[in-house]
Coordinates of C-alpha atoms in Angstrom, one line a residue:
Chain J
X118 CA 118.6 88.2 73.9
X119 CA 117.1 86.7 77.1
X120 CA 118.1 83.3 78.4
X121 CA 115.1 81.9 80.2
X122 CA 111.3 82.0 80.0
X123 CA 111.2 83.9 83.3
X124 CA 113.5 86.6 82.0
X125 CA 111.7 86.8 78.7
X126 CA 108.4 87.3 80.5
X127 CA 109.9 90.0 82.8
X128 CA 111.2 91.7 79.7
X129 CA 107.7 91.8 78.3
X130 CA 106.4 93.1 81.7
X131 CA 108.8 96.0 81.4
X132 CA 107.9 96.7 77.8
X133 CA 106.5 100.2 77.3
X134 CA 107.2 101.4 80.9
X135 CA 110.6 103.0 80.7
X136 CA 111.3 106.6 80.1
X137 CA 112.1 107.3 76.4
X138 CA 115.5 108.5 77.4
X139 CA 116.4 105.2 79.2
X140 CA 118.3 103.4 76.5
X141 CA 119.1 100.5 78.8
X142 CA 115.4 99.6 78.9
X143 CA 113.8 96.6 77.2
X144 CA 112.1 98.9 74.8
X145 CA 115.3 99.2 72.8
X146 CA 116.1 95.5 72.7
X147 CA 114.6 92.6 70.9
X148 CA 112.9 90.0 73.2
X149 CA 113.3 86.6 71.6
X150 CA 111.4 83.4 72.5
X151 CA 113.0 80.2 71.4
X152 CA 110.9 77.4 69.7
X153 CA 110.9 75.2 72.8
X154 CA 109.9 77.9 75.1
X155 CA 106.7 79.1 73.3
X156 CA 104.2 77.1 75.3
X157 CA 105.7 78.1 78.7
X158 CA 106.1 81.7 77.6
X159 CA 102.4 82.0 76.4
X160 CA 101.2 80.3 79.5
X161 CA 103.1 82.7 81.8
X162 CA 102.1 85.9 80.0
X163 CA 98.5 84.7 80.1
X164 CA 98.7 83.9 83.8
X165 CA 100.3 87.2 84.5
X166 CA 97.8 89.0 82.3
X167 CA 100.4 90.8 80.3
X168 CA 99.2 89.6 76.9
X169 CA 98.6 93.2 75.9
X170 CA 102.3 94.2 76.5
X171 CA 103.4 91.1 74.5
X172 CA 101.2 91.9 71.5
X173 CA 102.4 95.5 71.6
X174 CA 106.0 94.3 71.6
X175 CA 105.2 91.9 68.8
X176 CA 103.6 94.5 66.6
X177 CA 106.5 96.9 67.2
X178 CA 109.0 94.1 66.2
X179 CA 110.5 94.0 69.7
X180 CA 109.2 90.5 70.4
X181 CA 110.3 87.7 68.2
X182 CA 108.4 84.4 68.3
X183 CA 108.3 81.5 65.9
X184 CA 105.5 82.1 63.3
X185 CA 103.2 79.5 65.0
X186 CA 103.9 81.1 68.4
X187 CA 103.0 84.6 67.1
X188 CA 99.7 83.2 65.8
X189 CA 99.0 81.7 69.2
X190 CA 99.8 85.0 70.9
X191 CA 97.4 86.8 68.7
X192 CA 94.7 84.2 69.4
X193 CA 95.4 84.5 73.2
X194 CA 95.1 88.3 73.0
X195 CA 91.8 88.1 71.0
X196 CA 90.4 85.8 73.7
X197 CA 91.6 88.1 76.5
X198 CA 90.0 91.1 74.8
X199 CA 86.7 89.3 74.3
X200 CA 86.6 88.5 78.0
X201 CA 87.6 92.1 78.9
X202 CA 84.8 93.5 76.8
X203 CA 82.2 91.1 78.4
X204 CA 83.3 92.5 81.8
X205 CA 83.3 96.0 80.4
X206 CA 79.7 95.7 79.2
X207 CA 78.7 94.5 82.7
X208 CA 80.7 97.4 84.3
X209 CA 79.0 100.0 82.1
X210 CA 75.5 98.5 82.9
X211 CA 76.3 98.4 86.6
X212 CA 77.6 101.9 86.8
X213 CA 74.6 103.2 84.8
X214 CA 72.3 101.4 87.2
X215 CA 74.0 102.9 90.3
X216 CA 74.1 106.4 88.8
X217 CA 70.4 106.2 88.0
X218 CA 69.7 105.1 91.6
X219 CA 71.8 107.9 93.0
X220 CA 74.5 105.7 94.5
X221 CA 78.0 107.2 94.4
X222 CA 80.5 104.7 93.2
X223 CA 83.9 104.3 91.6
X224 CA 84.7 101.6 89.1
X225 CA 88.1 100.1 90.0
X226 CA 90.7 97.6 88.7
X227 CA 90.8 96.4 85.2
X228 CA 88.1 98.4 83.6
X229 CA 89.3 101.6 85.2
X230 CA 93.0 101.2 84.7
X231 CA 92.7 99.9 81.1
X232 CA 91.1 103.2 80.1
X233 CA 92.9 105.6 82.4
X234 CA 96.4 104.1 83.0
X235 CA 97.3 102.8 79.5
X236 CA 97.3 104.6 76.2
X237 CA 95.3 101.7 74.6
X238 CA 92.9 99.6 76.7
X239 CA 94.0 96.6 74.6
X240 CA 97.2 96.6 76.6
X241 CA 95.3 95.5 79.8
X242 CA 93.6 92.1 80.3
X243 CA 90.8 91.6 82.9
X244 CA 87.7 89.5 83.2
X245 CA 85.8 90.8 86.2
X246 CA 84.4 94.0 87.5
X247 CA 85.2 95.8 90.8
X248 CA 83.1 98.7 92.1
X249 CA 83.6 100.7 95.2
X250 CA 80.6 102.1 97.1
X251 CA 80.2 103.8 100.4
X252 CA 79.5 101.5 103.4
X253 CA 76.0 102.9 103.8
X254 CA 75.1 102.1 100.2
X255 CA 76.4 98.5 100.1
X256 CA 73.2 96.8 101.0
X257 CA 71.1 98.9 98.6
X258 CA 73.7 98.3 95.8
X259 CA 73.5 94.5 96.3
X260 CA 69.7 94.5 96.4
X261 CA 69.7 96.6 93.2
X262 CA 72.1 94.3 91.4
X263 CA 70.1 91.2 92.5
X264 CA 66.9 92.8 91.3
X265 CA 68.6 93.0 87.9
X266 CA 69.4 89.3 87.9
X267 CA 72.8 89.2 89.6
X268 CA 73.3 86.3 92.0
X269 CA 75.2 86.1 95.2
X270 CA 76.9 82.7 95.8
X271 CA 77.8 83.4 99.4
X272 CA 75.3 84.9 101.8
X273 CA 76.2 87.6 104.4
X274 CA 77.7 86.0 107.5
X275 CA 75.4 88.1 109.8
X276 CA 73.1 91.0 109.2
X277 CA 75.0 94.2 108.8
X278 CA 78.4 92.4 108.3
X279 CA 78.9 93.7 104.7
X280 CA 78.3 97.3 105.8
X281 CA 80.4 97.2 109.0
X282 CA 83.2 94.7 108.4
X283 CA 83.2 93.2 104.9
X284 CA 85.8 94.3 102.4
X285 CA 83.7 93.2 99.4
X286 CA 80.7 91.2 98.2
X287 CA 81.0 89.2 95.1
X288 CA 78.0 88.7 92.8
X289 CA 77.7 87.1 89.4
X290 CA 76.1 89.0 86.6
X291 CA 75.9 87.6 83.0
X292 CA 78.7 85.2 83.9
X293 CA 81.0 88.0 85.1
X294 CA 82.1 88.4 88.7
X295 CA 81.1 91.7 90.1
X296 CA 83.0 92.7 93.3
X297 CA 81.2 95.3 95.3
X298 CA 83.8 96.8 97.5
X299 CA 83.4 98.7 100.8
X300 CA 87.2 98.9 101.2
X301 CA 90.2 98.1 99.0
X302 CA 91.1 95.0 101.1
X303 CA 90.3 92.8 104.1
X304 CA 92.5 92.7 107.2
X305 CA 93.9 95.5 109.3
X306 CA 94.7 97.8 106.4
X307 CA 91.0 97.6 105.3
X308 CA 90.1 98.8 108.8
X309 CA 92.5 101.7 108.9
X310 CA 91.9 103.0 105.4
X311 CA 89.3 105.8 104.9
X312 CA 87.3 104.7 101.9
X313 CA 85.1 107.9 102.0
X314 CA 88.2 109.9 101.0
X315 CA 87.9 108.3 97.6
X316 CA 84.6 109.9 96.9
X317 CA 85.9 113.5 97.3
X318 CA 87.5 113.6 93.8
X319 CA 86.8 111.6 90.7
X320 CA 87.7 111.1 87.1
X321 CA 85.3 110.0 84.4
X322 CA 85.9 107.6 81.6
X323 CA 83.5 107.4 78.7
X324 CA 82.5 103.9 77.7
X325 CA 79.8 103.3 75.0
X326 CA 78.6 106.8 75.6
X327 CA 78.2 106.3 79.3
X328 CA 80.2 108.4 81.8
X329 CA 81.7 106.0 84.2
X330 CA 83.3 107.4 87.4
X331 CA 86.7 106.1 88.4
X332 CA 89.3 107.1 91.0
X333 CA 91.1 110.3 90.7
X334 CA 94.8 109.8 89.5
X335 CA 96.3 110.1 93.0
X336 CA 93.7 107.7 94.5
X337 CA 94.4 105.3 91.6
X338 CA 98.0 105.1 92.7
X339 CA 96.9 104.4 96.3
X340 CA 94.6 101.7 95.0
X341 CA 97.3 100.2 92.8
X342 CA 99.6 100.0 95.9
X343 CA 97.0 98.3 98.0
X344 CA 96.1 95.9 95.3
X345 CA 99.7 95.0 94.5
X346 CA 100.8 94.7 98.2
X347 CA 97.7 93.0 99.6
X348 CA 95.7 91.5 96.8
X349 CA 97.4 88.1 96.4
X350 CA 100.2 86.2 98.0
X351 CA 102.1 86.3 94.7
X352 CA 100.9 89.3 92.6
X353 CA 100.7 88.9 88.9
X354 CA 102.9 91.1 86.7
X355 CA 99.9 93.0 85.5
X356 CA 99.4 94.4 89.0
X357 CA 103.1 95.4 89.0
X358 CA 102.8 97.0 85.6
X359 CA 99.7 98.9 86.7
X360 CA 101.5 100.7 89.5
X361 CA 104.5 101.3 87.3
X362 CA 102.3 102.7 84.6
X363 CA 100.7 105.1 87.0
X364 CA 103.8 106.4 88.7
X365 CA 106.6 105.9 86.1
X366 CA 105.0 106.2 82.7
X367 CA 101.4 107.2 83.1
X368 CA 99.7 109.9 85.0
X369 CA 102.6 111.7 86.6
X370 CA 101.4 115.2 85.8
X371 CA 98.1 114.5 87.6
X372 CA 99.7 112.7 90.6
X373 CA 99.5 114.9 93.7
X374 CA 102.4 113.7 95.9
X375 CA 101.3 115.8 98.9
X376 CA 97.8 114.4 98.9
X377 CA 99.2 110.9 98.4
X378 CA 101.5 111.3 101.5
X379 CA 98.6 112.7 103.5
X380 CA 96.4 109.8 102.6
X381 CA 99.0 107.2 103.4
X382 CA 99.5 108.7 106.8
X383 CA 95.8 109.0 107.5
X384 CA 95.2 105.4 106.4
X385 CA 98.2 104.1 108.3
X386 CA 99.3 102.6 105.0
X387 CA 103.1 103.2 105.0
X388 CA 103.8 99.4 105.2
X389 CA 101.5 98.8 102.2
X390 CA 103.0 101.5 100.0
X391 CA 106.5 100.5 101.0
X392 CA 105.8 96.8 100.1
X393 CA 104.2 97.8 96.8
X394 CA 107.1 100.2 95.9
X395 CA 109.6 97.5 96.6
X396 CA 107.8 95.0 94.5
X397 CA 107.8 97.4 91.5
X398 CA 111.5 98.3 92.0
X399 CA 112.7 94.7 92.6
X400 CA 110.6 93.1 89.9
X401 CA 110.9 95.5 87.1
X402 CA 114.1 97.2 88.1
X403 CA 112.6 100.6 87.4
X404 CA 113.7 103.8 89.2
X405 CA 110.8 105.0 91.2
X406 CA 109.7 108.6 91.4
X407 CA 110.5 110.5 94.6
X408 CA 106.9 110.2 96.0
X409 CA 107.2 106.4 96.0
X410 CA 110.9 105.8 96.5
X411 CA 110.6 107.7 99.8
X412 CA 108.3 104.9 101.0
X413 CA 110.5 102.1 99.7
X414 CA 113.1 103.2 102.2
X415 CA 110.8 104.0 105.1
X416 CA 110.6 102.2 108.4
X417 CA 107.7 100.0 109.4
X418 CA 106.7 99.2 113.0
X419 CA 106.2 95.7 114.3
X420 CA 102.4 95.7 114.4
X421 CA 102.2 96.9 110.8
X422 CA 104.7 94.3 109.7
X423 CA 102.5 91.6 111.4
X424 CA 99.4 93.0 109.7
X425 CA 101.2 92.9 106.4
X426 CA 102.4 89.3 106.9
X427 CA 98.8 88.1 107.3
X428 CA 98.1 88.9 103.7
X429 CA 100.9 86.7 102.5
X430 CA 100.2 83.5 104.4
X431 CA 100.3 80.7 101.8
X432 CA 97.5 78.5 103.0
X433 CA 94.1 80.0 102.2
X434 CA 92.4 79.0 105.5
X435 CA 95.4 80.1 107.6
X436 CA 95.5 83.4 105.7
X437 CA 91.8 84.0 106.4
X438 CA 92.3 83.3 110.1
X439 CA 95.4 85.6 110.2
X440 CA 93.4 88.3 108.5
X441 CA 90.6 87.9 110.9
X442 CA 93.0 88.2 113.9
X443 CA 94.6 91.3 112.5
X444 CA 91.2 92.8 111.6
X445 CA 90.1 92.2 115.2
X446 CA 93.1 93.9 116.6
X447 CA 92.7 96.9 114.3
X448 CA 89.0 97.5 115.1
X449 CA 87.9 99.9 117.8
X450 CA 87.2 98.2 121.1
X451 CA 83.5 98.7 120.8
X452 CA 83.2 96.9 117.4
X453 CA 85.3 93.9 118.4
X454 CA 82.6 91.7 120.1
X455 CA 80.3 92.1 117.1
X456 CA 83.0 91.2 114.7
X457 CA 84.2 88.2 116.7
X458 CA 80.6 86.9 116.9
X459 CA 80.2 87.3 113.1
X460 CA 83.3 85.5 112.1
X461 CA 83.3 83.1 115.0
X462 CA 79.6 82.1 114.7
X463 CA 78.1 83.0 111.3
X464 CA 74.4 83.1 111.1
X465 CA 72.9 79.6 110.8
X466 CA 76.1 77.9 112.0
X467 CA 75.8 75.1 114.6
X468 CA 77.6 76.5 117.7
X469 CA 78.8 73.0 118.8
X470 CA 80.1 72.2 115.3
X471 CA 81.8 75.6 115.0
X472 CA 83.6 75.2 118.3
X473 CA 84.7 71.6 117.4
X474 CA 85.9 73.0 114.0
X475 CA 87.9 75.8 115.7
X476 CA 89.4 73.4 118.2
X477 CA 90.4 70.9 115.4
X478 CA 92.0 73.7 113.4
X479 CA 94.0 74.8 116.5
X480 CA 95.5 71.3 116.6
Chain D
X84 CA 99.0 105.3 47.7
X85 CA 97.8 101.9 48.5
X86 CA 94.6 100.0 47.5
X87 CA 91.9 99.9 50.1
X88 CA 89.3 97.7 48.5
X89 CA 91.0 95.9 45.6
X90 CA 88.5 94.9 43.0
X91 CA 85.6 94.2 45.3
X92 CA 82.3 95.5 44.1
X93 CA 79.5 96.5 46.5
X94 CA 75.9 96.1 45.7
X95 CA 75.1 99.8 46.3
X96 CA 72.1 99.4 48.5
X97 CA 73.0 102.3 50.8
X98 CA 71.4 105.6 49.8
X99 CA 73.8 108.4 49.0
X100 CA 72.4 111.0 51.4
X101 CA 71.5 108.8 54.3
X102 CA 73.3 109.7 57.5
X103 CA 75.0 106.8 59.3
X104 CA 75.3 106.8 63.0
X105 CA 77.4 104.4 65.1
X106 CA 75.5 102.7 68.0
X107 CA 77.1 102.8 71.5
X108 CA 79.6 100.1 71.8
X109 CA 82.8 99.2 73.7
X110 CA 85.7 98.4 71.5
X111 CA 89.2 97.1 71.4
X112 CA 92.0 97.2 68.9
X113 CA 93.3 93.8 67.9
X114 CA 96.5 92.8 66.1
X115 CA 96.4 93.1 62.3
X116 CA 94.3 96.2 62.3
X117 CA 91.2 94.4 63.4
X118 CA 88.7 95.8 65.8
X119 CA 86.4 94.2 68.3
X120 CA 83.2 96.0 69.0
X121 CA 80.3 95.0 71.4
X122 CA 77.0 96.6 71.9
X123 CA 75.9 96.9 75.5
X124 CA 72.8 94.7 74.8
X125 CA 74.8 92.0 73.0
X126 CA 76.3 88.9 74.6
X127 CA 79.3 88.7 72.2
X128 CA 81.5 91.1 70.4
X129 CA 81.7 91.5 66.6
X130 CA 85.1 91.4 64.9
X131 CA 85.7 94.0 62.2
X132 CA 88.5 93.4 59.8
X133 CA 89.6 94.6 56.3
X134 CA 88.4 98.1 55.6
X135 CA 85.6 98.0 58.2
X136 CA 87.7 99.3 61.2
X137 CA 88.8 102.3 59.1
X138 CA 85.3 103.1 58.0
X139 CA 84.1 102.5 61.6
X140 CA 86.6 105.1 62.8
X141 CA 85.7 107.6 60.1
X142 CA 82.0 107.4 61.1
X143 CA 82.9 109.5 64.1
X144 CA 83.3 112.5 61.8
X145 CA 82.0 111.5 58.4
X146 CA 78.3 110.5 58.3
X147 CA 77.3 110.1 54.7
X148 CA 78.6 107.8 51.9
X149 CA 79.8 110.8 49.9
X150 CA 81.8 112.1 52.9
X151 CA 83.3 108.8 53.5
X152 CA 84.2 108.2 49.9
X153 CA 85.7 111.7 49.6
X154 CA 87.9 111.2 52.7
X155 CA 89.0 107.7 51.6
X156 CA 89.8 108.9 48.1
X157 CA 92.4 111.3 49.7
X158 CA 94.2 108.3 51.1
X159 CA 93.8 105.5 48.6
X160 CA 94.6 105.2 44.9
X161 CA 91.4 103.3 44.0
X162 CA 88.8 105.0 41.8
X163 CA 85.9 106.7 43.5
X164 CA 83.5 104.1 42.1
X165 CA 85.5 101.2 43.7
X166 CA 85.8 103.1 47.0
X167 CA 82.1 103.8 47.0
X168 CA 81.3 100.2 46.4
X169 CA 83.5 99.2 49.3
X170 CA 82.0 101.8 51.6
X171 CA 78.5 100.7 50.8
X172 CA 79.3 97.1 51.3
X173 CA 80.9 97.9 54.7
X174 CA 78.0 100.0 55.8
X175 CA 75.5 97.4 54.8
X176 CA 77.4 94.8 56.8
X177 CA 77.7 97.1 59.8
X178 CA 74.0 97.9 59.6
X179 CA 73.1 94.2 59.3
X180 CA 75.1 93.5 62.5
X181 CA 73.3 96.3 64.3
X182 CA 76.3 98.4 64.7
X183 CA 75.2 101.5 62.7
X184 CA 71.8 103.0 62.2
X185 CA 70.6 105.3 59.4
X186 CA 68.6 108.5 59.6

């Protein structure tokens, strides 16, 4: 029996991940939520997007909630799946559109991992769509989606920025956010990664009769590492579970450790993978497979450490500035002036006002 | 053997030799054996409950009322007449919601 909401939520996050022979795992114990903790428990599992794991544990009699709490959990899961399906419908339509237009793409994140990383997509919550396209296709992709009714809330900072420097462009389609990615992330590690590597191999998931291309299993692990290590200041437990599923309980037979190591080296991503591996290990207490435990214990040089820290600055504006600085440093010399002009003086900005703003932020 | 349909009677509108075809949908399993399905051209999903999720799954391999009844009779203790009434009712409902088409 667990003693706090936090421990209970972590036990749910671990549910279904451990090896069948690991009898110390949560899977063999009952997770109990006390009457007074139900609201906090439900709020936390919803926030951490692990409602699917909780419902699986409930169905398998490994999670005990007061009857009213169980009903609420079912209702929360119903809502989460309704949202996931809305996003999935948009993902299928978008993928179909891009395929018809001859644009190579990979559907990422929730849609992809729900269908390729878990034995039942009902275990994974999501409410948006992420699609990776090649840099040269990003403008065409955005035009195509806009021609189909998608809207872009934030315009491009300067012509060519999306293709040259942006990590993603967010559009809204049928009320669902569609993130069109050029790279996995902003910042220095977005500069050093080689997104075209991800178009060499692919896997296909079939949704509503449509073949939707997603990342190959090894590339999926890379993506899960980048997302977990760099996606948010405090990653939700769903992102932790995703990586754990892929390396501990999921696609192990398809995971190519040599190709993974090669990519990490080429992308200069050791610090990213190390950070992600440590989060999984520290949060869930799972033994990592050799391919990942190697990185958990690896060395990281000072510049990579600084680059990594930029992603974890608490204040949003300060984080954006820190990421811009590390991006600038990671770019080739020839591209730096154009990048500096784009982020320093976006198109349409008043130069005097911009300079005043920058000075005031310095203070 | 358990009872699938209880004493519910269908209205028998579906023709015996019609072939039923699922339309393309995305779907999710929900707690309590329910199923959420959504057509790509619909804004909202439809929730299937009771015997509908089972019949929905069987439609992947069994296309006519007779085939469905025969398959379900192997699993449930209800009479063929009762099962057929339930199958017809479920298929009518799925057709009315635009989730199956007949040929």
